[in-house]
Tab-separated table of C-alpha atoms in Angstrom:
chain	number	residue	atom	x	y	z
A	34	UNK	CA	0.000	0.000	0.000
A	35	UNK	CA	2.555	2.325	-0.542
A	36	UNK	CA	3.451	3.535	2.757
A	37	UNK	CA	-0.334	5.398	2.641
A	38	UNK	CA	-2.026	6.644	5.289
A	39	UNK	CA	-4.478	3.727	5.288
A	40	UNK	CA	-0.907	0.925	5.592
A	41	UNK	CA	-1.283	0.491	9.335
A	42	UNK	CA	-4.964	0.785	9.815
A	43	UNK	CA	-6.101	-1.844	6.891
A	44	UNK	CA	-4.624	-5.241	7.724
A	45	UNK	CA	-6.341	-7.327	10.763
A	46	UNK	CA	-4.336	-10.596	11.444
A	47	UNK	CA	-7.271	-12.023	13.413
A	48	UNK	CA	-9.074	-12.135	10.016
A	49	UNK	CA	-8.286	-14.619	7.364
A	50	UNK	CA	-5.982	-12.994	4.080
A	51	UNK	CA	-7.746	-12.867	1.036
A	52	UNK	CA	-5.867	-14.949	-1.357
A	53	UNK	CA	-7.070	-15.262	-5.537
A	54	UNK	CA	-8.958	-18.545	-6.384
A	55	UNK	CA	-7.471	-19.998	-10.097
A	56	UNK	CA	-8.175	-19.340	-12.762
A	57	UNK	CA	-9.936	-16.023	-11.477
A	58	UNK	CA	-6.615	-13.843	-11.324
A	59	UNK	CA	-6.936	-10.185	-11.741
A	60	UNK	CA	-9.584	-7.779	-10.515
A	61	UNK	CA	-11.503	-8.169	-13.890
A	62	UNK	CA	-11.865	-11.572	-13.492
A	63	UNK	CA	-13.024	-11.293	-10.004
A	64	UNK	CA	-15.527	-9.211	-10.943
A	65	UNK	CA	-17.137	-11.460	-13.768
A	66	UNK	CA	-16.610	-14.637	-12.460
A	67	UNK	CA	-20.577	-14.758	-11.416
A	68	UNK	CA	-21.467	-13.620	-14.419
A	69	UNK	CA	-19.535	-16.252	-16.636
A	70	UNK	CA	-20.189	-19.267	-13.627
A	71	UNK	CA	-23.180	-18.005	-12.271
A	72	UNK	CA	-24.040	-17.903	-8.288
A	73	UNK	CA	-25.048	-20.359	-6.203
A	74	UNK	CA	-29.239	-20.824	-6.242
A	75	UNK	CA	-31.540	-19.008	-4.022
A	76	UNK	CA	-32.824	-20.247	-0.937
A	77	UNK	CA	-36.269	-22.445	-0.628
A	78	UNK	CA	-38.889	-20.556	1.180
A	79	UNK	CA	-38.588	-17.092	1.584
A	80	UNK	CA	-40.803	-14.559	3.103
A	81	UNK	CA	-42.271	-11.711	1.324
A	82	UNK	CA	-42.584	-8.009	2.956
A	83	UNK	CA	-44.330	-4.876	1.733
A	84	UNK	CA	-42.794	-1.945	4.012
A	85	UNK	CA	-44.945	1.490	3.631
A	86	UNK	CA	-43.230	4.263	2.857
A	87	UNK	CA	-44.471	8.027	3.848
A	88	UNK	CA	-45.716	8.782	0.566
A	89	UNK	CA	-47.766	5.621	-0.286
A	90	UNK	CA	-44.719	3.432	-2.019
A	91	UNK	CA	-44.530	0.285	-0.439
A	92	UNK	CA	-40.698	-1.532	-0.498
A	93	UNK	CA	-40.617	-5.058	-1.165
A	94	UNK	CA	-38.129	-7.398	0.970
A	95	UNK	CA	-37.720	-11.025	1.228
A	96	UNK	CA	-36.489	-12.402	4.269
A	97	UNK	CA	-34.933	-16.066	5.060
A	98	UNK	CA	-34.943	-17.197	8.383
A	99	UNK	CA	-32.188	-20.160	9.579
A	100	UNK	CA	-33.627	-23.240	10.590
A	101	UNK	CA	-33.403	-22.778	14.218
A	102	UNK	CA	-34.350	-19.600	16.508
A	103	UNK	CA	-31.220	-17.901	17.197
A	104	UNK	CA	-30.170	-14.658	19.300
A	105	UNK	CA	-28.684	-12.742	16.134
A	106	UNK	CA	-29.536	-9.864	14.756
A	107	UNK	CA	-31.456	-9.248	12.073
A	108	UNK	CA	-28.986	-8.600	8.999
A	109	UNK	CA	-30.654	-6.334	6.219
A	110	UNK	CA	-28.407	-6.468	3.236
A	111	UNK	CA	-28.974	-3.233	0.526
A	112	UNK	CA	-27.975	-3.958	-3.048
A	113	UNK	CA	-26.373	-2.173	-5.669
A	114	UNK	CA	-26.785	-0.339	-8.818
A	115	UNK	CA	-29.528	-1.827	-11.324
A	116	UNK	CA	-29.168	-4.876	-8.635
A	117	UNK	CA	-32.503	-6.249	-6.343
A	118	UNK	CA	-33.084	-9.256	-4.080
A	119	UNK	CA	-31.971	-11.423	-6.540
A	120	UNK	CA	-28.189	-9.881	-7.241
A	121	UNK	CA	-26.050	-13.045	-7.636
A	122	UNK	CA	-23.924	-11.671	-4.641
A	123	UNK	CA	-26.517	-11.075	-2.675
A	124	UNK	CA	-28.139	-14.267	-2.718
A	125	UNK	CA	-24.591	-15.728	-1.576
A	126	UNK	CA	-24.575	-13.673	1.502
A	127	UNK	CA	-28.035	-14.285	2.425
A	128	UNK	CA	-27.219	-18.495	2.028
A	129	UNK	CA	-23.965	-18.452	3.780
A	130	UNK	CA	-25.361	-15.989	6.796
A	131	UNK	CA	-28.472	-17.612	7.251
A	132	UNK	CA	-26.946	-20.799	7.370
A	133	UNK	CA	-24.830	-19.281	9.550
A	134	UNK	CA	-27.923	-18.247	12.270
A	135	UNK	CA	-28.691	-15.046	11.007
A	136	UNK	CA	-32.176	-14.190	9.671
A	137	UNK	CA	-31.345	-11.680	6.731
A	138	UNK	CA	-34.123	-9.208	4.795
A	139	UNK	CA	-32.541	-8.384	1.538
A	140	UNK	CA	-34.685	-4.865	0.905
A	141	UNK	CA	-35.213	-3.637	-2.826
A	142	UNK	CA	-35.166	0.296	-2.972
A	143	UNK	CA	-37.523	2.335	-4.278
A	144	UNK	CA	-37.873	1.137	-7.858
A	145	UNK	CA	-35.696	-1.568	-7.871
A	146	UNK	CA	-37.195	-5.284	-8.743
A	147	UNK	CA	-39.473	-6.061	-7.605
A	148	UNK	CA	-40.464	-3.017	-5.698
A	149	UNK	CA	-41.021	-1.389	-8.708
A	150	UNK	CA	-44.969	-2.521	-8.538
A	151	UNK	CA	-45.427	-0.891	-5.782
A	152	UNK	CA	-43.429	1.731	-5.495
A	153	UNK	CA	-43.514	4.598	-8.485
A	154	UNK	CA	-40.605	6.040	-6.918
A	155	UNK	CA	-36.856	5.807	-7.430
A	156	UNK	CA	-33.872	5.291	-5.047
A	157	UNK	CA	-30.650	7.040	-5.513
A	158	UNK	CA	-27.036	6.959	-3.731
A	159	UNK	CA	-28.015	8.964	-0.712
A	160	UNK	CA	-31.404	8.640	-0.402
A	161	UNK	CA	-31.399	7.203	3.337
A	162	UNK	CA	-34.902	8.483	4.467
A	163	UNK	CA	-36.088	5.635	2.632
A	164	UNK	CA	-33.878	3.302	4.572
A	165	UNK	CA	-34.520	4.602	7.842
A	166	UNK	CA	-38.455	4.111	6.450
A	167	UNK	CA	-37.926	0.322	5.513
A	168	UNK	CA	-36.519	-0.192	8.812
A	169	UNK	CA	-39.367	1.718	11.083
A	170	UNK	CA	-41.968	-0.488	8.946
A	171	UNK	CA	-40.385	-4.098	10.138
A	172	UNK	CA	-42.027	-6.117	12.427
A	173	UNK	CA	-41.311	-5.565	16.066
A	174	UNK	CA	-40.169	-8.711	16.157
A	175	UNK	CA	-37.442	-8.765	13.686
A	176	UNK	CA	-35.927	-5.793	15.793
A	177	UNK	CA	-35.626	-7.475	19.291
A	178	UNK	CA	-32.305	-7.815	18.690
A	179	UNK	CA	-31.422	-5.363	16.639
A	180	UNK	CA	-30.049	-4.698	13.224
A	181	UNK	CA	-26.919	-5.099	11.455
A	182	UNK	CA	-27.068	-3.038	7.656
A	183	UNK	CA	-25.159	-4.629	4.894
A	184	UNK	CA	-24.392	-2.389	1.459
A	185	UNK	CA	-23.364	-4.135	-1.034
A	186	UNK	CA	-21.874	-1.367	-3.806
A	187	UNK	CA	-23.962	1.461	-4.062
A	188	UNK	CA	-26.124	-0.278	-1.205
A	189	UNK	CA	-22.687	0.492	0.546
A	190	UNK	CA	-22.548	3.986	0.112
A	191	UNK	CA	-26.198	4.262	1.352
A	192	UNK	CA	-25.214	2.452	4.477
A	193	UNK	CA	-22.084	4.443	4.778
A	194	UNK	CA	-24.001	7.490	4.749
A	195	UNK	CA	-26.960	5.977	7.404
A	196	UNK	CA	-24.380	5.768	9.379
A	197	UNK	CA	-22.546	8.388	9.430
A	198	UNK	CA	-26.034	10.481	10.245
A	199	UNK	CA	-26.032	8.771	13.419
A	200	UNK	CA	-28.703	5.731	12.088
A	201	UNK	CA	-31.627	7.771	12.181
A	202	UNK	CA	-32.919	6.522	15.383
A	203	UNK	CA	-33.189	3.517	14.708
A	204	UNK	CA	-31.523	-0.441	16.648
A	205	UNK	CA	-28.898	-0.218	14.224
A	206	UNK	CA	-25.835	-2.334	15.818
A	207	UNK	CA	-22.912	-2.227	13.050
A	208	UNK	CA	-22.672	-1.785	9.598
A	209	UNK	CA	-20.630	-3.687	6.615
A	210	UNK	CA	-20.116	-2.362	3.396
A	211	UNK	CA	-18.483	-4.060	0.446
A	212	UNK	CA	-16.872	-2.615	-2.744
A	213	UNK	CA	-18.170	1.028	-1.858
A	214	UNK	CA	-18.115	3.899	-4.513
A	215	UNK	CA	-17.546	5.984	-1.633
A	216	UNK	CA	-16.506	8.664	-3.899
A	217	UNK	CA	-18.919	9.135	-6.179
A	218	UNK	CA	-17.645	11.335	-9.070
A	219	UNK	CA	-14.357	9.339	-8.869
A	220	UNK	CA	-15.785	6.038	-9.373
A	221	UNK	CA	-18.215	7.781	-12.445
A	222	UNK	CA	-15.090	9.077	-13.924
A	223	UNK	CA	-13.669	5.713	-13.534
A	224	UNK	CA	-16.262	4.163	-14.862
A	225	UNK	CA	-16.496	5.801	-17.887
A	226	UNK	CA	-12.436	5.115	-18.719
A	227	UNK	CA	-11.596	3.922	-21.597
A	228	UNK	CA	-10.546	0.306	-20.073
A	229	UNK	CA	-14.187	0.098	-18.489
A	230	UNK	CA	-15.807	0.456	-22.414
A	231	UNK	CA	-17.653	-2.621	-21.443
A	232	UNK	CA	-18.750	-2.302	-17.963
A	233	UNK	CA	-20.000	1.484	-18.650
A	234	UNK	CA	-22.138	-0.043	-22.021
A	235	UNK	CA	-23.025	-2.780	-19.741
A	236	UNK	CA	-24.886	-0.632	-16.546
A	237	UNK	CA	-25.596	2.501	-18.257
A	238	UNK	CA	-28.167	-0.003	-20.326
A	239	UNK	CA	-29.127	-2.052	-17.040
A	240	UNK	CA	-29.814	1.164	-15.342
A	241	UNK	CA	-31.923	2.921	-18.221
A	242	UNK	CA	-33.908	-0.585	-18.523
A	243	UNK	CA	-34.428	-0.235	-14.715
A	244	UNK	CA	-35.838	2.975	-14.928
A	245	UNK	CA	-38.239	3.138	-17.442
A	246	UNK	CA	-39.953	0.157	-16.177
A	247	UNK	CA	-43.536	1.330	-17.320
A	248	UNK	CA	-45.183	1.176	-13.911
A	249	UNK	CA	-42.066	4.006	-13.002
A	250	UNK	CA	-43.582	7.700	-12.418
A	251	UNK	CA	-42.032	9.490	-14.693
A	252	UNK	CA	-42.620	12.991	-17.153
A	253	UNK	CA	-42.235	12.402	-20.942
A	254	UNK	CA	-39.445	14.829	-20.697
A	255	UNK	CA	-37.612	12.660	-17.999
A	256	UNK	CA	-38.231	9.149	-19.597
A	257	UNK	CA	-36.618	11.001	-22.647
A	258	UNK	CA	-33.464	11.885	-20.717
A	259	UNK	CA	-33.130	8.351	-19.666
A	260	UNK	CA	-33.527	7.555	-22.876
A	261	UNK	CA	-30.790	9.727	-24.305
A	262	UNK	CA	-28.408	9.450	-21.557
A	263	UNK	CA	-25.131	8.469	-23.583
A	264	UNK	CA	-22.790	7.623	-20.327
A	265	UNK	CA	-23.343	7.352	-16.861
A	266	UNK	CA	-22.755	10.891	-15.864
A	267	UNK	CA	-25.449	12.144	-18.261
A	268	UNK	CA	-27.851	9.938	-16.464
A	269	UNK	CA	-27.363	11.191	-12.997
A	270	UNK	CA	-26.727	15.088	-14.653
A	271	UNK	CA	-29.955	14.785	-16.785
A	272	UNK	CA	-31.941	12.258	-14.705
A	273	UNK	CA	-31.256	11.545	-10.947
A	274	UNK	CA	-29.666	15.186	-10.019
A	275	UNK	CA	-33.175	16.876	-11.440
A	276	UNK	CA	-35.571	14.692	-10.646
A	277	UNK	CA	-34.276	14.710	-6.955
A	278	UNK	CA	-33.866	18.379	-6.668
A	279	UNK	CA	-29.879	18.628	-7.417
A	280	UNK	CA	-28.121	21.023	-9.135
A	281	UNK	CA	-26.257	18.848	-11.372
A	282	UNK	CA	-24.477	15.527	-11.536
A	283	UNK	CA	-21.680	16.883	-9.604
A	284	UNK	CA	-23.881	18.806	-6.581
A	285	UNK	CA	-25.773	15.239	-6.314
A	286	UNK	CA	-22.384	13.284	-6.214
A	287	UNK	CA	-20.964	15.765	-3.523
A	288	UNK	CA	-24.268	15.822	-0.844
A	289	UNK	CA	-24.674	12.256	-0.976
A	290	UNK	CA	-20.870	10.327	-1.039
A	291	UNK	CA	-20.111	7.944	2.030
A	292	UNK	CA	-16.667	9.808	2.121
A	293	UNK	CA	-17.755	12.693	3.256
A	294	UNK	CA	-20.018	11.332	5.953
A	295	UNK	CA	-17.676	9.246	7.384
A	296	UNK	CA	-16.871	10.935	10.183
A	297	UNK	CA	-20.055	11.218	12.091
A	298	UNK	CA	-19.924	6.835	12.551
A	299	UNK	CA	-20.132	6.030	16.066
A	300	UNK	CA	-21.442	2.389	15.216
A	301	UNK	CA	-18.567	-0.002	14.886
A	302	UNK	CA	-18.344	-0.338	11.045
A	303	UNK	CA	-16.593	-3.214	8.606
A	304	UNK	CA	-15.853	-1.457	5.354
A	305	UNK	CA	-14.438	-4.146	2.768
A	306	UNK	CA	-12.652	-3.641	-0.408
A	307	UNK	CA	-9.794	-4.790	-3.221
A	308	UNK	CA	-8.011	-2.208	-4.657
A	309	UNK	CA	-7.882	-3.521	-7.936
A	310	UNK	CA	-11.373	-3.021	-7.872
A	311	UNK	CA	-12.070	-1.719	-11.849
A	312	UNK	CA	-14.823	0.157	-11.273
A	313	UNK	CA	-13.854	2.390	-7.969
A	314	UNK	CA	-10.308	3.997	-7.870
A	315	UNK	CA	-8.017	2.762	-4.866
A	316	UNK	CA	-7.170	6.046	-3.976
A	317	UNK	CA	-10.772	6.856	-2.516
A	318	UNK	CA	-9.263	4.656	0.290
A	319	UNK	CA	-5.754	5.019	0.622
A	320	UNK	CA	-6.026	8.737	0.561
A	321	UNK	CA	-7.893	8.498	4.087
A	322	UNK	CA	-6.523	8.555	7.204
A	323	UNK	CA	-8.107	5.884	9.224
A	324	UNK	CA	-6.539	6.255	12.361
A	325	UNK	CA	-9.210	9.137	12.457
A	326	UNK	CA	-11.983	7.174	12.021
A	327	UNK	CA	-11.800	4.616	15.262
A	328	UNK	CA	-15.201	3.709	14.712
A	329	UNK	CA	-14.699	2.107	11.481
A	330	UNK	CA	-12.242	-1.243	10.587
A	331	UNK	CA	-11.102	-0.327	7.055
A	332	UNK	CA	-9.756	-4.270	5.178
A	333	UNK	CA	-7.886	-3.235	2.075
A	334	UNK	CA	-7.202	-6.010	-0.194
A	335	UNK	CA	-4.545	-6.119	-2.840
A	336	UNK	CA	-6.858	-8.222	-5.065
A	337	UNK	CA	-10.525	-8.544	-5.223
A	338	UNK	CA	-12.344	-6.979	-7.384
A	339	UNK	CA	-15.572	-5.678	-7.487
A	340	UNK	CA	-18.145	-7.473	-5.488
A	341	UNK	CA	-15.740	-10.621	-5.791
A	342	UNK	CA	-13.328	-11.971	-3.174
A	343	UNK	CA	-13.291	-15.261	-5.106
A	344	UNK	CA	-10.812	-16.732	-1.940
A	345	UNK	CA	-8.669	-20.077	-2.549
A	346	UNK	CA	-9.637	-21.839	0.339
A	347	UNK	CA	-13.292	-21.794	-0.061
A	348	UNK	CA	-15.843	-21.681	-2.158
A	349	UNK	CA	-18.306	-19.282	0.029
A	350	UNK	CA	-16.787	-15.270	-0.573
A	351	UNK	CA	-14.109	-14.176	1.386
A	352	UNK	CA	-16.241	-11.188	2.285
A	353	UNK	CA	-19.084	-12.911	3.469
A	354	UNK	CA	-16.930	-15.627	5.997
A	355	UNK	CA	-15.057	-12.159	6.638
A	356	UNK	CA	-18.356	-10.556	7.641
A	357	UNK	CA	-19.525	-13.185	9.942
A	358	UNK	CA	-16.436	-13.816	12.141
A	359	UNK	CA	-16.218	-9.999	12.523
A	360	UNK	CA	-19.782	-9.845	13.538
A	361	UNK	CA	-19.162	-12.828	16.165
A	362	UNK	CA	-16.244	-10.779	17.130
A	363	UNK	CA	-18.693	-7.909	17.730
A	364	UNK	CA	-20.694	-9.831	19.847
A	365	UNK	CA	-23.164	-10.248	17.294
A	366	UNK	CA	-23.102	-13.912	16.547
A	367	UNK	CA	-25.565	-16.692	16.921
A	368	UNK	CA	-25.031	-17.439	20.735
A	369	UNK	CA	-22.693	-20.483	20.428
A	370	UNK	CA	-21.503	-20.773	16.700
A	371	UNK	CA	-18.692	-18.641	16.993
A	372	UNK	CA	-17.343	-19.287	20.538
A	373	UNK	CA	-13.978	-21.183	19.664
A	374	UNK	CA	-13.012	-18.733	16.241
């Protein structure tokens, strides 16, 4: 790392190393793997959840329970970009932790599959009054004891943010986020590299498909800014910064990235990433000074990628074994499944 100011803040021996899994070498290939493999399938069962929001939009959720009645939290995992319940990385957390002991709610924002029924509305980076909505609207009983938020990519940035506004009131008992644009004009810039051709072609057209779903509540002038929308940044500038009362792309990236909210965490905090990550530039990390942020445990990987942590000695995500021993570690295990780790 470069002698950065991160160096002595990002490696925790009591974790396991993150070590490549052949033949997935490279951050690229991290990154794709699901897509050219496929995930693992999704759990039987399944609950389904409508949570109200102010304005009439209802949020739909699926939670898994484990088999037996444990004392863990309940984990409530946010996806990214274009992404929903059914994100190939998400379903891998939600298998391994609940099979772990944890119940976990995997929430679709506003808009996302297969809220978008329901809800005419449309999430965004920052938009964490509808987060601290979802979680007011759970069941008593999936709060009595307590939360633990889980962002996967953008969903990381949203829980980064939660966070550092002090988690709106709410049980909120730690936080994990994974492969974080946590600069968000960076990681649009970064995006729209040259190298990244593919990627950009690839979410720009996920995220415009996304959006004007029909049942979406949009103007005919909006719908046609999605639909014109040649890069990323011309989707936020034209689209998201208007529609949610921003000046531009640039005033939305600035009021709603995790970086600058950092500070204000209290909750102990697990913030994940590979710095070969191709979408999100390593130096939105190393460029921080942890040592100033004691509530948060930054792991900086030298390989990765982007929502991969393909590991060598197992077939479940480094990430996701990561996240549960640090959650035992926080006390906020399944009584008994952790004790001798």
């Amino acid at each position: 790392m470069n002698g950065t100011p991160a160096e002595s803040h990002v490696l925790d021996q009591s974790l396991p190393p993150f070590r490549e899994r052949a033949p997935w070498f490279g951050g690229d290939l991290q990154t794709l793997r699901n897509i050219i493999i496929g995930g693992p399938p999704e759990l039987p069962g399944g609950e389904r959840l409508l949570l109200a929001m102010p304005d009439g939009d209802r949020l739909a959720a699926r939670l898994d329970r484990p088999g037996a009645e444990t004392n863990a939290p309940l984990i409530v995992l946010a996806h990214g970009l274009a992404g929903s319940e059914s994100s190939l990385h998400g379903v891998a957390t939600a298998r391994y932790l609940v099979g772990e002991g944890w119940p976990a709610l995997r929430l679709n924002l506003r808009g996302a599959a297969p809220s978008r029924p329901t809800s005419g509305g449309r999430y965004h980076a920052g938009k964490t009054d509808d987060l601290a909505a979802a979680l007011r609207a759970l069941p008593a009983e999936l709060l009595r004891h307590g939360i633990v938020l889980i962002g996967n990519s953008l969903g990381g940035n949203l829980v980064l943010k939660f966070i550092g506004e002090g988690g709106h009131g709410l049980p909120v008992r730690a936080a994990i986020a994974v492969s974080t644009p946590i600069d968000l004009a960076a990681t649009c810039a970064r995006m729209m590299a040259p190298r990244n051709f593919a990627y950009h072609r690839y979410m720009l057209n996920e995220m415009k498909r996304e959006a004007l779903a029909p049942s979406a509540a949009l103007t005919s002038a909006e719908r046609a800014a999605i639909a014109g929308a040649r890069s990323v940044y011309e989707f936020d500038d034209r689209f998201v910064a208007p529609h949610f009362g921003y000046r531009d792309a640039q005033d939305y990236y600035e009021a709603n990235a995790a970086k600058n909210f950092l500070a204000g965490a209290s909750l102990p905090t697990l913030i994940l990433q590979a710095l070969d990550d191709p979408w999100i530039p390593a130096a939105c990390y190393t460029a921080i000074d942890w040592s100033t942020l004691p509530a948060i445990q930054p792991v900086l990987t030298q390989g990765g990628g982007h929502m991969g942590f393909h590991g060598a000695d197992s077939l479940t995500p480094w990430h996701d074994r990561v996240t549960a021993r640090w959650l035992a570690r926080q006390g906020l295990g399944p009584k008994g499944r952790f004790d001798t780790e």
